[in-house]
PDB file of C-alpha atoms in Angstrom:
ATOM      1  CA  UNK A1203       0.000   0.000   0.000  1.00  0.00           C
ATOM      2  CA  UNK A1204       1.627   3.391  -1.650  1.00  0.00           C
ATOM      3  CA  UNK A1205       1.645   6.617   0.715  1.00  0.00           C
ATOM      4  CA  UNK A1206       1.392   9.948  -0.795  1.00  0.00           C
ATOM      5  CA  UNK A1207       3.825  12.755   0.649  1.00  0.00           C
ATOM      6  CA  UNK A1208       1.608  13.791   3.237  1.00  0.00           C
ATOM      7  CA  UNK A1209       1.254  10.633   4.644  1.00  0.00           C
ATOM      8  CA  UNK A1210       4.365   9.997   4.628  1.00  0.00           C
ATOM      9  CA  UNK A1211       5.035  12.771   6.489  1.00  0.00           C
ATOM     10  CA  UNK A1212       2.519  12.712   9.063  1.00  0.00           C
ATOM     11  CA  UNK A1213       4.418  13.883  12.168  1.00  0.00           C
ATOM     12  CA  UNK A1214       5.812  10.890  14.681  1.00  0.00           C
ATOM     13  CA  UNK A1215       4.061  10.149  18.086  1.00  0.00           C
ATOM     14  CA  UNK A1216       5.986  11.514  21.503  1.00  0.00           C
ATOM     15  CA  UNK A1217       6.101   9.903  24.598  1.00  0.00           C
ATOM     16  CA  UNK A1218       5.244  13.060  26.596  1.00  0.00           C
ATOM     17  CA  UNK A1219       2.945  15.630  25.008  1.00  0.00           C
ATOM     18  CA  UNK A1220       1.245  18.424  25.206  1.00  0.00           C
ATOM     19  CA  UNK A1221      -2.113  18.761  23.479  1.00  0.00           C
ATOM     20  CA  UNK A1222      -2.858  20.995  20.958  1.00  0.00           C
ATOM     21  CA  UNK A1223      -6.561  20.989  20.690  1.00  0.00           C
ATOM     22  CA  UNK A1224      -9.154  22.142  22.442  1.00  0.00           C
ATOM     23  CA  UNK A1225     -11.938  21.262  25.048  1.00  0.00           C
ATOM     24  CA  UNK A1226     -15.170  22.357  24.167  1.00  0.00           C
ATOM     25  CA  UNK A1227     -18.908  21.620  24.011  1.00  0.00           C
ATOM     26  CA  UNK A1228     -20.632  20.719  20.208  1.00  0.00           C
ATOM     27  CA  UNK A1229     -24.011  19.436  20.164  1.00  0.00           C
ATOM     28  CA  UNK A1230     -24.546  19.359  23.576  1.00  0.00           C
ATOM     29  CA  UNK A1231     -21.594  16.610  23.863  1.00  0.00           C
ATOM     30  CA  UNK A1232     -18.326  17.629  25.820  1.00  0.00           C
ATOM     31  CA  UNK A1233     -15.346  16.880  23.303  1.00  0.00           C
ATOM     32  CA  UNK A1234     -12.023  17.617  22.100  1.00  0.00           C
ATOM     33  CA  UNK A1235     -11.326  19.125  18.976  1.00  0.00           C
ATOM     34  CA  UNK A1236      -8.242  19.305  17.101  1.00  0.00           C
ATOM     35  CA  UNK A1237      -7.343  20.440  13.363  1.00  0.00           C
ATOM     36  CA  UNK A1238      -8.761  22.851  11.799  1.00  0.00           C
ATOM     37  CA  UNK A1239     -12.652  24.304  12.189  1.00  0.00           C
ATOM     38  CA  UNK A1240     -12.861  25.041   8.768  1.00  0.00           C
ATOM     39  CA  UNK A1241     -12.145  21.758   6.889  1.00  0.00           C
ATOM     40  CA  UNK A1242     -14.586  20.148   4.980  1.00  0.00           C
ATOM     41  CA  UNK A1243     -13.334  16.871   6.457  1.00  0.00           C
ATOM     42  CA  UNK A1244     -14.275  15.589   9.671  1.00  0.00           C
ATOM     43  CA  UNK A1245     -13.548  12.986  11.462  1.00  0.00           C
ATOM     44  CA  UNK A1246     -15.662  11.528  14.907  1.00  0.00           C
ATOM     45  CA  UNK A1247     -13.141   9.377  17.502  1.00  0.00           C
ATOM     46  CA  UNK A1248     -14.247   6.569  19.670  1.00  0.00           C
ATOM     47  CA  UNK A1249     -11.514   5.866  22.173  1.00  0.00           C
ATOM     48  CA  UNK A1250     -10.886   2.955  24.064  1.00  0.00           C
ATOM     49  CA  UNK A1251     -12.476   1.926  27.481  1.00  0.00           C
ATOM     50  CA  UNK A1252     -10.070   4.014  29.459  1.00  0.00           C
ATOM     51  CA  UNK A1253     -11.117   6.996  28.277  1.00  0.00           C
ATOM     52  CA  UNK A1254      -9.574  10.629  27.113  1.00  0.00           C
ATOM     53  CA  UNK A1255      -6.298   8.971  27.418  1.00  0.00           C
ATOM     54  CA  UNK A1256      -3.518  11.025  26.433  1.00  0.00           C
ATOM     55  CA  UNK A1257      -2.421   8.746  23.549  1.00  0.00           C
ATOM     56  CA  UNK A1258      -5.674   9.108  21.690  1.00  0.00           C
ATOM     57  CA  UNK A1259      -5.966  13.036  22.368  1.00  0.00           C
ATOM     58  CA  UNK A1260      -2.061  12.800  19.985  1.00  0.00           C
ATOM     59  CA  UNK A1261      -3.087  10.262  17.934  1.00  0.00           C
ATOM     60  CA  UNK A1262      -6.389  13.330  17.375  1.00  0.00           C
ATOM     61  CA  UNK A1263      -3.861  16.090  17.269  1.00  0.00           C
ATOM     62  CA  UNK A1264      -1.798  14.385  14.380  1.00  0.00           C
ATOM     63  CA  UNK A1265      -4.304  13.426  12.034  1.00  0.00           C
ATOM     64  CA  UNK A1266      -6.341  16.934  12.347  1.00  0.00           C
ATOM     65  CA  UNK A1267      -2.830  18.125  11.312  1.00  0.00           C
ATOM     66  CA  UNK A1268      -3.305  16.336   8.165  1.00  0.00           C
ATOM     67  CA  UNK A1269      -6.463  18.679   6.978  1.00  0.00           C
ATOM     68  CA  UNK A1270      -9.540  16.991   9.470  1.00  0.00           C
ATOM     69  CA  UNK A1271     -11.524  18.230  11.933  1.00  0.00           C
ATOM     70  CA  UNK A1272     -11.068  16.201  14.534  1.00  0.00           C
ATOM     71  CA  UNK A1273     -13.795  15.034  17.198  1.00  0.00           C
ATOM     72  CA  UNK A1274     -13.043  13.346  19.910  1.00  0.00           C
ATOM     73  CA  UNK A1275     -16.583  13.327  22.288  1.00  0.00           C
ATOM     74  CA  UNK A1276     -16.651  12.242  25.777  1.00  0.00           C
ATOM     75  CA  UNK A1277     -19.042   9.756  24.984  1.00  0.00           C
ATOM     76  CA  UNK A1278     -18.761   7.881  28.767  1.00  0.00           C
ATOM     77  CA  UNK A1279     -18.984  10.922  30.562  1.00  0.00           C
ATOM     78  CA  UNK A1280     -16.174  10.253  32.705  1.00  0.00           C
ATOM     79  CA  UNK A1281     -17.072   6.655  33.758  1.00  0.00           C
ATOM     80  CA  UNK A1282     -14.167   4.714  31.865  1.00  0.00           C
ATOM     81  CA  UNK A1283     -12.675   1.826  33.020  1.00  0.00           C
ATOM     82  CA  UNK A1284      -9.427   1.528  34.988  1.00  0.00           C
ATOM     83  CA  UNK A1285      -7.229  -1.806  33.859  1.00  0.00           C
ATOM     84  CA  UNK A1286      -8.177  -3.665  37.266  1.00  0.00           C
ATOM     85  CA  UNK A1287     -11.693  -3.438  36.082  1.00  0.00           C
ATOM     86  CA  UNK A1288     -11.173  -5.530  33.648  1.00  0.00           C
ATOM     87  CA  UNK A1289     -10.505  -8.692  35.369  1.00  0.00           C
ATOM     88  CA  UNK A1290     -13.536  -8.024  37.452  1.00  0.00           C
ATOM     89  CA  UNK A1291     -17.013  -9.761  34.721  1.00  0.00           C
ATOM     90  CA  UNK A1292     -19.282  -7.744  36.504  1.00  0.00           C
ATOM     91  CA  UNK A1293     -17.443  -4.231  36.124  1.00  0.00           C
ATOM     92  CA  UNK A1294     -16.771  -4.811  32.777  1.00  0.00           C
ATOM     93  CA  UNK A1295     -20.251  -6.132  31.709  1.00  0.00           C
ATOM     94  CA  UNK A1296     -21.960  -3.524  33.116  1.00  0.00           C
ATOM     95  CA  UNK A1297     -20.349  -0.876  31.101  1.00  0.00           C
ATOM     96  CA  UNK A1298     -21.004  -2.825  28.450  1.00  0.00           C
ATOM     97  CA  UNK A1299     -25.052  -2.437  29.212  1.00  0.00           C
ATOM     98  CA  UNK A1300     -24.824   0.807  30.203  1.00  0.00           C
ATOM     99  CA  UNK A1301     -22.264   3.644  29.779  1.00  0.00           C
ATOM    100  CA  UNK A1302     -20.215   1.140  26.697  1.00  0.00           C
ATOM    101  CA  UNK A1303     -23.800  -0.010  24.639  1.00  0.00           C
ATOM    102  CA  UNK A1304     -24.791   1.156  21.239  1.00  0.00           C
ATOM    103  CA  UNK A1305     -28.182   2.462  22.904  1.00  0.00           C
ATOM    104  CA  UNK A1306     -26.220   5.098  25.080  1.00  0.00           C
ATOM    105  CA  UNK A1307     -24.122   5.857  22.117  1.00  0.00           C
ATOM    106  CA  UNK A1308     -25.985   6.136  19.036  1.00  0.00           C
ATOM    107  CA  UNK A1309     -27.863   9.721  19.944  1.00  0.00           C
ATOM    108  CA  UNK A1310     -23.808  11.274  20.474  1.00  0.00           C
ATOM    109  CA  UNK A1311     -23.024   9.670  16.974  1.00  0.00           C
ATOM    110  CA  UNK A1312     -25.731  10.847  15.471  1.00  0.00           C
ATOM    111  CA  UNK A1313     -25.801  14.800  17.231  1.00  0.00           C
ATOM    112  CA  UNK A1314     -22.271  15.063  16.087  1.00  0.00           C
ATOM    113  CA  UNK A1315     -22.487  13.907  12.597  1.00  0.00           C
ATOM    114  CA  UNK A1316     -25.575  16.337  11.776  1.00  0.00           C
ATOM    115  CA  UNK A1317     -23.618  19.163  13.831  1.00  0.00           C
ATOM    116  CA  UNK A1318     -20.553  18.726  11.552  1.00  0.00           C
ATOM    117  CA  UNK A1319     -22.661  18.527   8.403  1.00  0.00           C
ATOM    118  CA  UNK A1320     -24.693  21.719   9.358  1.00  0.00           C
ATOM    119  CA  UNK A1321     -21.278  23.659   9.907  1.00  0.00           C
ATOM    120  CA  UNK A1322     -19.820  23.198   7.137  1.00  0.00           C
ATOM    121  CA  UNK A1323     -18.099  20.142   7.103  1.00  0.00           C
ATOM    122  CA  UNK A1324     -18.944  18.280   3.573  1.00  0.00           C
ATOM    123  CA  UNK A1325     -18.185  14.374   5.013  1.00  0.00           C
ATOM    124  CA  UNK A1326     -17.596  12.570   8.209  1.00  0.00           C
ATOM    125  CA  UNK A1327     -15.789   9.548   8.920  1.00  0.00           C
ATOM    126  CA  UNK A1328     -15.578   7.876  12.143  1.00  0.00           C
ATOM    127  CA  UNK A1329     -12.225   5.777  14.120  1.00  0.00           C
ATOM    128  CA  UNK A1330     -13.108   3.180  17.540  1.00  0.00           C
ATOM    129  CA  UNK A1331     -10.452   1.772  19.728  1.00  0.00           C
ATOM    130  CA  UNK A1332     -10.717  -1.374  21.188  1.00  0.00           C
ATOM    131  CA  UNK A1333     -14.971  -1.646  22.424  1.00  0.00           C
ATOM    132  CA  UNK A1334     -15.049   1.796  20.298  1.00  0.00           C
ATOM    133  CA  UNK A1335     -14.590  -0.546  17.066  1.00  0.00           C
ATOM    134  CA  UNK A1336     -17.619  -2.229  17.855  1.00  0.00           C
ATOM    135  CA  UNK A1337     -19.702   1.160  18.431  1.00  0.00           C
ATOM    136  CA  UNK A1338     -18.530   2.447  14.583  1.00  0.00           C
ATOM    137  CA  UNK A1339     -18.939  -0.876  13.028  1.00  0.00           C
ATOM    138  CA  UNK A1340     -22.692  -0.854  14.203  1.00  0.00           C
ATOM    139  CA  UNK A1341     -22.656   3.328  13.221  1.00  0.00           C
ATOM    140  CA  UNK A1342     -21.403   2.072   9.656  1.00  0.00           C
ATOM    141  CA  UNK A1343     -24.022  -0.642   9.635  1.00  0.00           C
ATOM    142  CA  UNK A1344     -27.207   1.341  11.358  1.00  0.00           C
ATOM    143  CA  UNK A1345     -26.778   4.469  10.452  1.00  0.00           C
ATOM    144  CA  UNK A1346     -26.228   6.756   7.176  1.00  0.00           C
ATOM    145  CA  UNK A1347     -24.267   9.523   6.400  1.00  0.00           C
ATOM    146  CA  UNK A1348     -20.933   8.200   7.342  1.00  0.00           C
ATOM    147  CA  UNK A1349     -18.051   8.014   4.525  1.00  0.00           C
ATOM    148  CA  UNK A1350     -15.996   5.680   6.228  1.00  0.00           C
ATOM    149  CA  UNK A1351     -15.050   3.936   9.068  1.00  0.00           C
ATOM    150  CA  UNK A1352     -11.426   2.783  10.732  1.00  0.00           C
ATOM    151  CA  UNK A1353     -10.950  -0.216  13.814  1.00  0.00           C
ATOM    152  CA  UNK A1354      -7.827  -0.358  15.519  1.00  0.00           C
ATOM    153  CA  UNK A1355      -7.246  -3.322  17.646  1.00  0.00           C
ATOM    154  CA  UNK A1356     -11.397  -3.829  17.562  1.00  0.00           C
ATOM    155  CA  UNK A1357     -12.728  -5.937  20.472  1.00  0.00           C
ATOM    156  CA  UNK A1358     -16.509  -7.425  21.071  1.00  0.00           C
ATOM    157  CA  UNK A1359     -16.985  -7.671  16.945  1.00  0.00           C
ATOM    158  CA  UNK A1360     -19.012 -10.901  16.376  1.00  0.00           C
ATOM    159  CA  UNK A1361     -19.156 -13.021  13.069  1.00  0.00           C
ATOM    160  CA  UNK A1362     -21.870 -11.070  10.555  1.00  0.00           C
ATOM    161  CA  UNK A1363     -20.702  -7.870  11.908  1.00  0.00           C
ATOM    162  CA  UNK A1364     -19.184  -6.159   8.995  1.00  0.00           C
ATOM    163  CA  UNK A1365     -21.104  -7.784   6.780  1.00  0.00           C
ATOM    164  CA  UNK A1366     -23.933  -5.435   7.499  1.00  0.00           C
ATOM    165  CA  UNK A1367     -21.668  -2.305   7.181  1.00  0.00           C
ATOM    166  CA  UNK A1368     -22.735   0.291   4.311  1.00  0.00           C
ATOM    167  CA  UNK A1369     -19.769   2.343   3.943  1.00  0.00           C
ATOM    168  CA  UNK A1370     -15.604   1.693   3.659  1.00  0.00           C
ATOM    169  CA  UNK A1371     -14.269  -0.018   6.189  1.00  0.00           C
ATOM    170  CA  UNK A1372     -10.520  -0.512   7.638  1.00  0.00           C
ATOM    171  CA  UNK A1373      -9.571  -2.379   9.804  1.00  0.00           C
ATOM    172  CA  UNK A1374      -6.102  -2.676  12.069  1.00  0.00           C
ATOM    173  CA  UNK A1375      -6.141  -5.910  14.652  1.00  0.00           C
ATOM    174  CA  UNK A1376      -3.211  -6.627  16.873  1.00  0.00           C
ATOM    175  CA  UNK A1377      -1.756 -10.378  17.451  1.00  0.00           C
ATOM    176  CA  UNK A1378      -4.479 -10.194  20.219  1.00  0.00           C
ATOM    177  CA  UNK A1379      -7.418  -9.971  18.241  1.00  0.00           C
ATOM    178  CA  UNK A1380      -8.821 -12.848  16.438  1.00  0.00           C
ATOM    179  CA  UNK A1381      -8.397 -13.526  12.759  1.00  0.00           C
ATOM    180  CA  UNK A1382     -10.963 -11.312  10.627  1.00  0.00           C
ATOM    181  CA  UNK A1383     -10.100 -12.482   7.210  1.00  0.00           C
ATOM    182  CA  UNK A1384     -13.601 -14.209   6.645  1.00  0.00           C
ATOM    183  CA  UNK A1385     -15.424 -11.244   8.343  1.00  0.00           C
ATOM    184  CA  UNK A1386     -12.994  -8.762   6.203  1.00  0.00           C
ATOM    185  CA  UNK A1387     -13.599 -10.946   2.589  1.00  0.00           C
ATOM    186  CA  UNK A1388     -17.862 -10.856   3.788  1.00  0.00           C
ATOM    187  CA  UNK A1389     -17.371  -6.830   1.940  1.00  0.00           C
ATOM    188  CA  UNK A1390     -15.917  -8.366  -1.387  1.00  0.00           C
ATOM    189  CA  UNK A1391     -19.188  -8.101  -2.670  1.00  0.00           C
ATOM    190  CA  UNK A1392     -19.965  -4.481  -1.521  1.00  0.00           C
ATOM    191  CA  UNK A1393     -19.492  -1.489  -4.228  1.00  0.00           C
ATOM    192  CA  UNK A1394     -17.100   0.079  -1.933  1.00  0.00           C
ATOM    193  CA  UNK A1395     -15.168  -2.509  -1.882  1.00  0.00           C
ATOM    194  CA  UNK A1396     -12.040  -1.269  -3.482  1.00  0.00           C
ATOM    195  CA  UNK A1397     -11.130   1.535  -0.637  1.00  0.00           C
ATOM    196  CA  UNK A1398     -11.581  -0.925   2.448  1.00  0.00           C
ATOM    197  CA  UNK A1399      -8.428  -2.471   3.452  1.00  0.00           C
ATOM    198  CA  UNK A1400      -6.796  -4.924   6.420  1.00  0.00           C
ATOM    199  CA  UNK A1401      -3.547  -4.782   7.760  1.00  0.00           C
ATOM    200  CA  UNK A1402      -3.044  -6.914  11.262  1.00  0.00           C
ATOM    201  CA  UNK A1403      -0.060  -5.810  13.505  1.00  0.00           C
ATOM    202  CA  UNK A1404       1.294  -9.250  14.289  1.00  0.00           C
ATOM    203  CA  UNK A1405       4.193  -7.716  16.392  1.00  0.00           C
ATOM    204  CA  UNK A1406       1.715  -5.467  18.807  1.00  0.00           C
ATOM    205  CA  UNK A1407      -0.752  -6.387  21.736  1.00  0.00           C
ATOM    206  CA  UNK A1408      -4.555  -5.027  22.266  1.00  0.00           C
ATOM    207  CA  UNK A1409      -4.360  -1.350  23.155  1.00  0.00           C
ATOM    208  CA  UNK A1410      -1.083  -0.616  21.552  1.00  0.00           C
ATOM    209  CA  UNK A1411      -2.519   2.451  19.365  1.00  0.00           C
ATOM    210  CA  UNK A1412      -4.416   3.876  22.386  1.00  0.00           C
ATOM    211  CA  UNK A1413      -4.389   3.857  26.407  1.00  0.00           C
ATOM    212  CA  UNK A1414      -2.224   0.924  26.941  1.00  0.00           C
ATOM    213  CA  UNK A1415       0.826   1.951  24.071  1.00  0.00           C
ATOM    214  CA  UNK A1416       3.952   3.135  25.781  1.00  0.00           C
ATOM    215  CA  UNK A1417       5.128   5.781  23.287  1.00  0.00           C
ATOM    216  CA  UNK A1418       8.299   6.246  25.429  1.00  0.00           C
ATOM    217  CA  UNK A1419       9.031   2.788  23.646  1.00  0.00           C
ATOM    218  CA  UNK A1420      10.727   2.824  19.972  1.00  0.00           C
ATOM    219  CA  UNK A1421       9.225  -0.043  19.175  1.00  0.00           C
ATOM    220  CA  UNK A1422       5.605   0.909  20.125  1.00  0.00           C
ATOM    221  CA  UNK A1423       6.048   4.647  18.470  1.00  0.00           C
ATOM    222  CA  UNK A1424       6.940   3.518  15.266  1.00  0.00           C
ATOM    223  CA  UNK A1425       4.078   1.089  14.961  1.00  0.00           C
ATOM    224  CA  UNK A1426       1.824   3.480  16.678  1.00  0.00           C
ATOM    225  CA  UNK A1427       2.609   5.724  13.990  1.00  0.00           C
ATOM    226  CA  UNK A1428       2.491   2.884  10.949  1.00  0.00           C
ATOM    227  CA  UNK A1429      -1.468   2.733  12.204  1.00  0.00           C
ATOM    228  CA  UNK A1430      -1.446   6.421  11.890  1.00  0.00           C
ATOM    229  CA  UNK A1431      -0.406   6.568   8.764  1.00  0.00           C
ATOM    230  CA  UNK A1432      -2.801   3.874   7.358  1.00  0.00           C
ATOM    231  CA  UNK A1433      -5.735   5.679   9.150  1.00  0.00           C
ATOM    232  CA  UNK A1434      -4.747   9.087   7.004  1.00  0.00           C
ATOM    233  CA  UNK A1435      -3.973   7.097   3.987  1.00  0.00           C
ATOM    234  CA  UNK A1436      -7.516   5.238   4.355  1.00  0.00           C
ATOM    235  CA  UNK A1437      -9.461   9.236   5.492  1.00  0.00           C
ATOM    236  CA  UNK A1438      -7.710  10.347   2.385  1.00  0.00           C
ATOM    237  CA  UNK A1439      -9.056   7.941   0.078  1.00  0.00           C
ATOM    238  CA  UNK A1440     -12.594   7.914   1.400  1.00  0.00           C
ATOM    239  CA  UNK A1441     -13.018  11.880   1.452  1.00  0.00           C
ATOM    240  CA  UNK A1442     -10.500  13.370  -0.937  1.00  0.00           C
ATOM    241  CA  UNK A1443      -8.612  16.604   0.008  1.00  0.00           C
ATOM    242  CA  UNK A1444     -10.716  18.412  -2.909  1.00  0.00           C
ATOM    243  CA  UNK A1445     -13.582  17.947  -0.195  1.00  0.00           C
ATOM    244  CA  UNK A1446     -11.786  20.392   1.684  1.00  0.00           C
TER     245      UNK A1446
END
């Protein structure tokens, strides 16, 4: 898969950062924004279960350096997850039901898509981290108006999943996450076919891309940044710069 300059230049990830962006309100959702206000380009981020980590609020700041509007909403409202949670079922299912399901999440997908639209942006795309993959696969399968969506080390997606999806799809597993090649080939048959693309980071772990990468890490920043790349490769492809 061919970059074009500005992907290949899209600046490298630091291991401590300062943000760039901004925290404000849109919609009625509390959010931070990053890039500039004025592109036609905009992009909606789902981060992981830990939050408004400071990995994902970079990973934002990058690619709205690359001519997006970036949004990334506080869709939990401050009740992510802390690791030890995760070894506890009834924790972890609960957010699931409740704070983590597609019912509590679909209105703040929807409110931000129509306020982007109605100020000017011309298409929105959408990104998910780890239970946020599953929240934009369903968005790309329930819901219109969406020009494409990314995964990045996806958890909770079952088989049939992106089968039902209606827009461009890509998709970026670690060695953790289970082999999607059947689910992946299910969109051969789809008209959009052509602009979704897989790439699985055999040499990473679940969470390396968000809240549980160590940046400070060579290893981890370079391939933090390889996933970077391919998500403003794959934004690029789905809503051209003449968009903007």
């Amino acid at each position: 898969m061919s970059f074009p300059a500005a992907c290949c230049n899209t600046p490298p990830v630091k291991a401590t950062y300062l943000p760039r962006g901004a925290k404000t309100e849109l919609a009625g959702i509390k959010c931070y924004t990053s890039g500039t206000k004025d592109a036609k380009r905009g992009l909606i981020v789902n981060y992981d279960v830990f939050g408004l980590h400071a990995n994902v609020i970079q990973l934002c700041d990058i690619i709205g350096e690359m001519g997006f509007y970036v949004v990334l909403p506080d869709l939990i409202h401050g009740r992510e997850l802390v690791e030890a949670d995760l070894s506890k079922p009834d924790v972890f299912n609960n957010f699931l039901h409740n704070a983590g399901s597609w019912g509590s999440n679909k209105e703040s997908y929807c409110k931000l898509r129509d306020y982007l639209k109605e100020n000017g942006v011309s298409a929105v795309g959408v990104i998910g981290f780890c239970w946020g993959g599953k929240m934009v696969v369903t968005a790309l399968s329930e819901l219109e108006g969406f020009a494409g969506g990314a995964i990045v080390h996806p958890a909770l997606i079952q088989p049939g999943d992106m089968a039902k999806i209606n827009a461009p799809l890509l998709v970026l597993p670690s060695k953790d996450e289970p082999d999607y090649t059947d689910e992946f080939n299910s969109l051969k048959d789809k008209p959009f076919f052509d602009k979704c693309y897989m790439e699985r980071f055999d040499d990473m772990f679940h969470g390396f891309c968000g809240a549980r990468g160590d940046w400070s890490n060579p290893e981890q920043a370079r391939r933090a940044n390889d996933a970077i790349k391919l998500l403003v490769k794959f934004f690029n492809d789905v809503i051209p710069q003449q968009s903007n």
